[in-house]
CSV table of C-alpha atoms in Angstrom, one decimal:
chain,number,residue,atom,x,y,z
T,1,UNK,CA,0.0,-21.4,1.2
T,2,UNK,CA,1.0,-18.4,-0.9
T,3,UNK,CA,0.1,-15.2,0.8
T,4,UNK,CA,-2.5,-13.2,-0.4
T,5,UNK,CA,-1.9,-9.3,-1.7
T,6,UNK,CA,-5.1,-7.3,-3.3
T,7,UNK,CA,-6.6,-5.9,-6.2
T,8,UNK,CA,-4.4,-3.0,-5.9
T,9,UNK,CA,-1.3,-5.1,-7.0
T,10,UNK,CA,-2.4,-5.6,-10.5
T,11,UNK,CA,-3.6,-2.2,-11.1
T,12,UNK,CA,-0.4,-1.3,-13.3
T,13,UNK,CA,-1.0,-4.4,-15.5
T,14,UNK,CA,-5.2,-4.1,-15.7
T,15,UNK,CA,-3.8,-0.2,-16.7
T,16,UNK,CA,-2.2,-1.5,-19.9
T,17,UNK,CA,-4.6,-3.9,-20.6
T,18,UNK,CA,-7.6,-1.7,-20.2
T,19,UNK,CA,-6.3,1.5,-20.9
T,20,UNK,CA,-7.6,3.0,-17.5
T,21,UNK,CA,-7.9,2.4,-13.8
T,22,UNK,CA,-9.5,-0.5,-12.6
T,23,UNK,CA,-9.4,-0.6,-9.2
T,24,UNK,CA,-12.4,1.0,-8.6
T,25,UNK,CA,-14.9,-1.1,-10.9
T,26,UNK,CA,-17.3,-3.1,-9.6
T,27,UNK,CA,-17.7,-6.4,-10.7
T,28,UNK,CA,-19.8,-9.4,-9.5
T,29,UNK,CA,-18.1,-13.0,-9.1
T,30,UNK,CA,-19.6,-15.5,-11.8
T,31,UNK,CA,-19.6,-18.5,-9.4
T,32,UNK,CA,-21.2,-16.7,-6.0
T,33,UNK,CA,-22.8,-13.9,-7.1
T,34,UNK,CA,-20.5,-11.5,-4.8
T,35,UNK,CA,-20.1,-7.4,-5.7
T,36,UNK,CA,-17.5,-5.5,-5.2
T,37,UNK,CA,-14.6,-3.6,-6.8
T,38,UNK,CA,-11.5,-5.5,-8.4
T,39,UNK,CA,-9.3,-3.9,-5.2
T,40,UNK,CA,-11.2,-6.0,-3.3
T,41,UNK,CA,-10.0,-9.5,-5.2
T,42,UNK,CA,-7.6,-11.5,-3.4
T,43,UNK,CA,-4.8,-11.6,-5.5
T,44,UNK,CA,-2.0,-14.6,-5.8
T,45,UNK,CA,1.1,-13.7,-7.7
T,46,UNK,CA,3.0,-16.4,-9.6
T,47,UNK,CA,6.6,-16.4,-11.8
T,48,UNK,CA,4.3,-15.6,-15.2
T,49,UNK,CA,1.2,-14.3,-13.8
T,50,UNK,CA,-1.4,-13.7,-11.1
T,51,UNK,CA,-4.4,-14.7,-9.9
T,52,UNK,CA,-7.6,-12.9,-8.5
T,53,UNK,CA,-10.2,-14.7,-6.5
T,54,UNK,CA,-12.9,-13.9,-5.1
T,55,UNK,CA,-13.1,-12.1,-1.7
T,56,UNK,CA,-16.3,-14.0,-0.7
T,57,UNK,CA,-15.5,-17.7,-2.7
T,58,UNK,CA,-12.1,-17.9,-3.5
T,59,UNK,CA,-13.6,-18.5,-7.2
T,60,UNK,CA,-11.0,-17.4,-9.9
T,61,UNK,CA,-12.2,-14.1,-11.5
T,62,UNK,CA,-9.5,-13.0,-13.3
T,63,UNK,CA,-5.9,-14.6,-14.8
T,64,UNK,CA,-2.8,-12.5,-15.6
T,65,UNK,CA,-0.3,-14.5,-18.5
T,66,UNK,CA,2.4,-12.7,-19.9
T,67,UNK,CA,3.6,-14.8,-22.4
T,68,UNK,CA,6.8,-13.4,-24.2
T,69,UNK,CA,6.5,-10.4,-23.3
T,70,UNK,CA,2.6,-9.8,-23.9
T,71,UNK,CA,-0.2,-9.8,-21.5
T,72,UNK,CA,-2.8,-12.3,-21.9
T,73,UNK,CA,-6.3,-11.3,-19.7
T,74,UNK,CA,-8.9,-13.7,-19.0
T,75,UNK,CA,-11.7,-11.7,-16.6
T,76,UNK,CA,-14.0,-14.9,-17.6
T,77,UNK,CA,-15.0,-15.4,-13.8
T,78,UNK,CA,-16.1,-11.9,-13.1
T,79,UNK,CA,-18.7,-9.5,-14.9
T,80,UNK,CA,-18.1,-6.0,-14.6
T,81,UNK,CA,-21.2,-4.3,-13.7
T,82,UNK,CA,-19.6,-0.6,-15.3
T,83,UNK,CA,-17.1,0.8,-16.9
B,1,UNK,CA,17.0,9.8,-8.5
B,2,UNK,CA,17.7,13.7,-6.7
B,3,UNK,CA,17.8,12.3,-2.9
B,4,UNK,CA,18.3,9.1,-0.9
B,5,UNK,CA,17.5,9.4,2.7
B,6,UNK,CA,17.7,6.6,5.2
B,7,UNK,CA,15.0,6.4,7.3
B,8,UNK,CA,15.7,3.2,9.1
B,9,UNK,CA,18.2,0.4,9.0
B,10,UNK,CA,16.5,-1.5,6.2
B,11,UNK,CA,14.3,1.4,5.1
B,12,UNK,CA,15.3,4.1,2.9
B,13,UNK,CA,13.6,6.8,0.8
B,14,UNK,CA,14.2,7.8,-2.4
B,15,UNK,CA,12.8,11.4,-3.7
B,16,UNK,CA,12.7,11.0,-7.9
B,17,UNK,CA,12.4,14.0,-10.0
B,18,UNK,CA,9.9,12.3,-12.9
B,19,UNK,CA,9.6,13.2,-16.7
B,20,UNK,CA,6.2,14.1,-17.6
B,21,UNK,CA,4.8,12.9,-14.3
B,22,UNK,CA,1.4,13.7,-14.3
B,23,UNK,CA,1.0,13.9,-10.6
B,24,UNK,CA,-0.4,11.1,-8.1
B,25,UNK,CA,-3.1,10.5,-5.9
B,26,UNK,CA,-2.3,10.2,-2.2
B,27,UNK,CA,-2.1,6.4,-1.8
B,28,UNK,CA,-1.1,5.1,-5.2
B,29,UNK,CA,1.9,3.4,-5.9
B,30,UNK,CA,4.5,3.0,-8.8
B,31,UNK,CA,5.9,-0.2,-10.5
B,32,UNK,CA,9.8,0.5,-10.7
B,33,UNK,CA,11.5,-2.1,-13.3
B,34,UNK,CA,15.2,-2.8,-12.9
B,35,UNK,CA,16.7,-4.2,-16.3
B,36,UNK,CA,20.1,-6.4,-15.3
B,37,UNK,CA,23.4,-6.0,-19.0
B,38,UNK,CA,22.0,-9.0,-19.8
B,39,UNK,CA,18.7,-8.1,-20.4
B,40,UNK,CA,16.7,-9.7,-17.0
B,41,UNK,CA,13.9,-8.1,-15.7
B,42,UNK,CA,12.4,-7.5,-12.4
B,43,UNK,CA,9.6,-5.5,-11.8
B,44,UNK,CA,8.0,-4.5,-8.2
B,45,UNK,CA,5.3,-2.6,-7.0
B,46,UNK,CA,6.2,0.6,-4.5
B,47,UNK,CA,3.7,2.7,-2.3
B,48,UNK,CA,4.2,7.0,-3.0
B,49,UNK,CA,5.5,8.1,0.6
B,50,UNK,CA,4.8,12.0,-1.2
B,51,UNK,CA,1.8,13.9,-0.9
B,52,UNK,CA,0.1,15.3,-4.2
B,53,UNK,CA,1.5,18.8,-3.7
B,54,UNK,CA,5.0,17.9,-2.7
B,55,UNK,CA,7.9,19.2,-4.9
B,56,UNK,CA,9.6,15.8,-5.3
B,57,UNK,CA,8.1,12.1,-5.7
B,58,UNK,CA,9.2,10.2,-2.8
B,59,UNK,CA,9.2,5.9,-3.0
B,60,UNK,CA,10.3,4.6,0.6
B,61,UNK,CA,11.6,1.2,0.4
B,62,UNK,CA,12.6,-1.3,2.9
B,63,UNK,CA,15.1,-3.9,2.0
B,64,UNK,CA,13.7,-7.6,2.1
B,65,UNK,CA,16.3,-9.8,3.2
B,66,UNK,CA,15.9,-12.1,0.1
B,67,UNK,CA,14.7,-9.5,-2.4
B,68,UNK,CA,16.0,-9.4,-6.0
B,69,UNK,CA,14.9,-5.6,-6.0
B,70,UNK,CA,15.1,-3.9,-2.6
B,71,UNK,CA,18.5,-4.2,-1.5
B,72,UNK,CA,19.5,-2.5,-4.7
B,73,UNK,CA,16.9,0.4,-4.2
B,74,UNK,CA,18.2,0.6,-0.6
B,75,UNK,CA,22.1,0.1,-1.0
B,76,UNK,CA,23.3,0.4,-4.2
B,77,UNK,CA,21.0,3.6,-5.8
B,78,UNK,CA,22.9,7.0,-5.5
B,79,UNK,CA,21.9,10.2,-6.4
B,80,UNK,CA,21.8,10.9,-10.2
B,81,UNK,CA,21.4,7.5,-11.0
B,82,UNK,CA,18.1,6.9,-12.9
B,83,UNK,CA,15.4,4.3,-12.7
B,84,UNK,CA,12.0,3.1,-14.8
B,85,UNK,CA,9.2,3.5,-13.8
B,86,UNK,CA,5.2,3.0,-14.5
B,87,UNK,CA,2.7,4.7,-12.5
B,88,UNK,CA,1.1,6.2,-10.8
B,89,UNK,CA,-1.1,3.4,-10.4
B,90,UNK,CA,-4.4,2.4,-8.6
B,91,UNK,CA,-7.6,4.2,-7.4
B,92,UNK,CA,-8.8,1.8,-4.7
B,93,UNK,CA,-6.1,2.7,-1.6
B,94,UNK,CA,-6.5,5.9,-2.1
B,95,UNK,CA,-8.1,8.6,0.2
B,96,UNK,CA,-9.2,12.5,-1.7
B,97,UNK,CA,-11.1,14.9,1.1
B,98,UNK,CA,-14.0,14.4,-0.7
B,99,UNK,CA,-14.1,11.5,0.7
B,100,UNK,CA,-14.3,12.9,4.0
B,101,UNK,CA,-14.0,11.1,7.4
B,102,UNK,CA,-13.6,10.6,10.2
B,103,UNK,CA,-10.6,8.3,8.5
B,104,UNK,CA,-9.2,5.6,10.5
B,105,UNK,CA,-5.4,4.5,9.1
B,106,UNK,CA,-3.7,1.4,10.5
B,107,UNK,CA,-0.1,0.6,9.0
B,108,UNK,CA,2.2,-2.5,9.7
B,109,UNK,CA,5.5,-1.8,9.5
B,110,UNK,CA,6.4,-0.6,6.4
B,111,UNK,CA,2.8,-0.3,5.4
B,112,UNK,CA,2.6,3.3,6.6
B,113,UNK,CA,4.5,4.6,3.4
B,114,UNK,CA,0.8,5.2,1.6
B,115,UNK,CA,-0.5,6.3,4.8
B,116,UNK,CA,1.9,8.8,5.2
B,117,UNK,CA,1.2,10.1,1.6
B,118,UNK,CA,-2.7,10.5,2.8
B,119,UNK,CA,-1.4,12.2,5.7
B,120,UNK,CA,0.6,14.6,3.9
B,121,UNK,CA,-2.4,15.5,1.4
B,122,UNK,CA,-5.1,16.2,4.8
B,123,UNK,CA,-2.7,18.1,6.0
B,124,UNK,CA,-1.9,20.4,2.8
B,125,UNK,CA,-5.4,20.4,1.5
B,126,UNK,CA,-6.3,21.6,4.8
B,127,UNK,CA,-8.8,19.5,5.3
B,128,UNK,CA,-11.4,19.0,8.1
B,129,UNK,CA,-12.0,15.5,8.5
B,130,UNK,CA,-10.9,13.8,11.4
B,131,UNK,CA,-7.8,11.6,10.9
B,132,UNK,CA,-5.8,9.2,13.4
B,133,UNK,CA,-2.9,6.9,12.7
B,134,UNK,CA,-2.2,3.8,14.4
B,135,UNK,CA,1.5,2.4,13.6
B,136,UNK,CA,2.3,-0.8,14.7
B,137,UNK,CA,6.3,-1.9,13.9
B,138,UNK,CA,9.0,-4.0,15.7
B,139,UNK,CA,10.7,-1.2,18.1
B,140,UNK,CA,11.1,2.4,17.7
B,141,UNK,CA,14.1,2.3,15.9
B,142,UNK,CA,12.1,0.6,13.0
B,143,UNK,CA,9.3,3.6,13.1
B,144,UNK,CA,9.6,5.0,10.0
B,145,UNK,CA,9.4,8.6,9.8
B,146,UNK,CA,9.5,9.1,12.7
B,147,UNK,CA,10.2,12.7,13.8
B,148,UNK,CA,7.0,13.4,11.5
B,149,UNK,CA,4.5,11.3,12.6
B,150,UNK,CA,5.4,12.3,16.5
B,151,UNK,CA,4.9,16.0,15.5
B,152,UNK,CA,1.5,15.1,15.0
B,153,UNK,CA,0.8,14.8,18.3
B,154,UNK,CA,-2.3,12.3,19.6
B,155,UNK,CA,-3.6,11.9,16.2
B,156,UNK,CA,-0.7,9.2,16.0
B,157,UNK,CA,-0.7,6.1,18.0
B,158,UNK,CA,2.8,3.9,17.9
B,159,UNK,CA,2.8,0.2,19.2
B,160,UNK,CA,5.6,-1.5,19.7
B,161,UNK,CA,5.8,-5.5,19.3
B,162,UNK,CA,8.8,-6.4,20.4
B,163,UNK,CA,10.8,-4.3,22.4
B,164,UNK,CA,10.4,-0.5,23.1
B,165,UNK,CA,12.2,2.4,25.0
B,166,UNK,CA,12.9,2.8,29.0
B,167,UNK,CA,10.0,4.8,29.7
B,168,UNK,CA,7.7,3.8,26.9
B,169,UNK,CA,4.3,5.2,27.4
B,170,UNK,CA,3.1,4.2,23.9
B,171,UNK,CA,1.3,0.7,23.0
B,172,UNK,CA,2.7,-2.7,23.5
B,173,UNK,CA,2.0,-5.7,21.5
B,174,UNK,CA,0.1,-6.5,18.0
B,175,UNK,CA,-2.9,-4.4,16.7
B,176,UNK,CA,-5.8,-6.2,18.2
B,177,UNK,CA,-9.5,-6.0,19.4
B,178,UNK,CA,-8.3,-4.5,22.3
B,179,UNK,CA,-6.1,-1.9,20.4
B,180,UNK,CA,-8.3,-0.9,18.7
B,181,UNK,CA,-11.3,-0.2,21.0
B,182,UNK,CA,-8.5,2.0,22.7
B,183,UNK,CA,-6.8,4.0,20.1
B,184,UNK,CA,-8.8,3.6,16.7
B,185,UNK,CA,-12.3,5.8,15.5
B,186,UNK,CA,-15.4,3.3,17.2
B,187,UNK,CA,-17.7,1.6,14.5
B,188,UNK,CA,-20.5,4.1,16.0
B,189,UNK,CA,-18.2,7.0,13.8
B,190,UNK,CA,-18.3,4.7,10.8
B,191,UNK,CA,-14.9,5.7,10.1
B,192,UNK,CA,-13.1,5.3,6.7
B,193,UNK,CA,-10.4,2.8,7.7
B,194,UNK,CA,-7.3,2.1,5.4
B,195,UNK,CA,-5.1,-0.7,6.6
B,196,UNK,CA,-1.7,-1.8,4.8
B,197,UNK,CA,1.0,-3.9,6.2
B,198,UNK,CA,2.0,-7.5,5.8
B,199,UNK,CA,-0.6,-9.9,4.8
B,200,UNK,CA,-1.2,-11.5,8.4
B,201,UNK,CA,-1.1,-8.2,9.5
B,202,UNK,CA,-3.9,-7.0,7.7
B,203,UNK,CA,-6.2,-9.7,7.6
B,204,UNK,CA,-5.9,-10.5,11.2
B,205,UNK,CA,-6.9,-6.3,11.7
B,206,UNK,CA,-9.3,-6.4,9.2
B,207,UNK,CA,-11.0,-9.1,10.9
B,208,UNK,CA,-11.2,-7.5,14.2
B,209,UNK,CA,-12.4,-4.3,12.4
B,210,UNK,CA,-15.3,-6.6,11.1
B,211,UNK,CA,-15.8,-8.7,14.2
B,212,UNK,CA,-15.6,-5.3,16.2
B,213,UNK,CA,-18.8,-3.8,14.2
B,214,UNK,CA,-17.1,-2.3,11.1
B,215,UNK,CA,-18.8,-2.3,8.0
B,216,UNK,CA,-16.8,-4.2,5.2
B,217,UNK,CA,-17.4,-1.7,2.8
B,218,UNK,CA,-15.7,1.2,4.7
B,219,UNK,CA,-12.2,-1.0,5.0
B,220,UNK,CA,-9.5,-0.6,2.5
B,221,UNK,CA,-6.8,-2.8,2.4
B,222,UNK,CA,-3.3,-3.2,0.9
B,223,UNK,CA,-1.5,-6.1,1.4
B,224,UNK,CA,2.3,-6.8,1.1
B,225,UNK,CA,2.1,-9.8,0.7
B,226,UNK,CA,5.6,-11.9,0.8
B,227,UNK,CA,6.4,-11.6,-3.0
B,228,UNK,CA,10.3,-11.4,-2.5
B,229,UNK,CA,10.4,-7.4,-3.5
């Protein structure tokens, strides 16, 4: 089983995506219902990407691609609640 | 790169003098991206061992035996050589004294490079909130800074997990319940608590943290993971 690292270890790419700091939104997972902020997420790291689950479900929130060289972001599994 | 100190056998520190650098918070970190002649990339992620009103930035690395990235940063980096970085980045690890306390931190072996940052900044912002370490690495010759964390006096608790000193009055053994009802702030204080160290590590503390009475919400957490850095 891949070890787990947190939100915190996607901040740099949700930075370039968003355009600001992420960490500390909230959101609220799509498939439980859980709050808290994306350095909460349990995040897996992969050759071309990451993964952020949820703390409480393990749902998938959020997916990290980069694809040559740009950085696809699909937040499809979490809603967040500010920002 | 304007100094390399070694801090440990496997840990060194390196303090950067950074273009435009906008200044950090105490507990962020930096992505550093090495690009190979032939064009390969490898980026990692790296905790600020600095406080916000130190003169340098300071990244303190520790060589993972099969990383692509560390054992350059540790062995090969000299003085005047120069490196790329993207930062600072994150807002959730991070402690500001309005924030205030009491704050509990816990590190893991390398994990008290962020810690350290957040030490440096209570210190130099003065500020009043009650603030303990507790340090848990291999032996003392792994302790990471470790002239300055002793200067601090009780408000740093070492533990040792595998072998210690003749005359070792510190800890013994893992961070545990036990530990932690001994040398950490009680859930009655409803302490900030910041953990960071290996993944086991800090699941298995922030468990007992929870288990112990801790609220959730109060926990911060910054795992290492095992990503081959």
């Amino acid at each position: 089983m891949m070890q787990a690292v947190d939100g915190n270890a996607i901040a740099g790419e949700l930075f370039c995506h968003f355009g600001t700091e992420m960490t500390e939104v909230s959101g609220r997972c799509t498939n439980c219902g859980a709050t808290g902020p994306v350095g909460r997420l349990l995040v897996y790291r992969s050759g071309p990407g990451a993964v952020a689950r949820c703390q409480e479900c393990g749902a998938v929130t959020i997916v990290l691609v980069q694809i040559r060289g740009e950085l696809r972001v699909d937040t499809g599994g979490y809603e967040f609640s500010h920002r | 790169v304007v100094k390399v100190v070694r801090e440990t056998d496997a840990v060194c520190t390196l303090g950067l003098e950074v273009r435009d650098w906008s200044g950090h918070l105490a507990g962020q970190h930096v992505d550093v991206r090495l690009t190979a002649p032939d064009g390969y990339q490898a980026q990692r992620s790296y905790s600020i061992a600095s406080g916000p009103e130190d003169e340098a930035v300071e990244l303190t690395v520790e060589r993972l035996v099969d990383g692509e990235v560390s054992p350059y940063l540790v062995h090969e980096l000299h003085e005047g050589d120069e490196l790329e970085l993207r930062g600072p980045i994150g807002g959730y690890f991070v402690w500001r004294p309005e924030l205030g306390g009491p704050v509990q931190l816990i590190a893991g072996g390398s994990g008290v490079v962020p810690l350290r940052s957040i030490l440096r900044h209570w210190s130099a912002a003065g500020s009043d909130a009650p603030m303990r370490l507790l340090y848990s690495a291999r032996g003392w010759e792994d302790v990471i800074f470790r002239e300055e964390l002793s200067r601090l006096g009780s408000a740093v608790q070492f533990t040792l997990t595998r072998s210690w000193p003749e005359g070792w009055t510190g800890g013994r053994g893992r961070i545990d319940a036990e530990v932690l009802s001994e040398a950490a702030f009680p859930p009655s204080d409803d302490p900030l608590v910041y953990v960071c160290g290996p993944t086991p590590m800090v699941e298995s503390v922030a468990g007992a943290l929870v288990t112990g009475g801790h609220r959730p919400e109060r926990i911060r957490t910054e795992r290492f993971g095992a990503t081959g850095g």
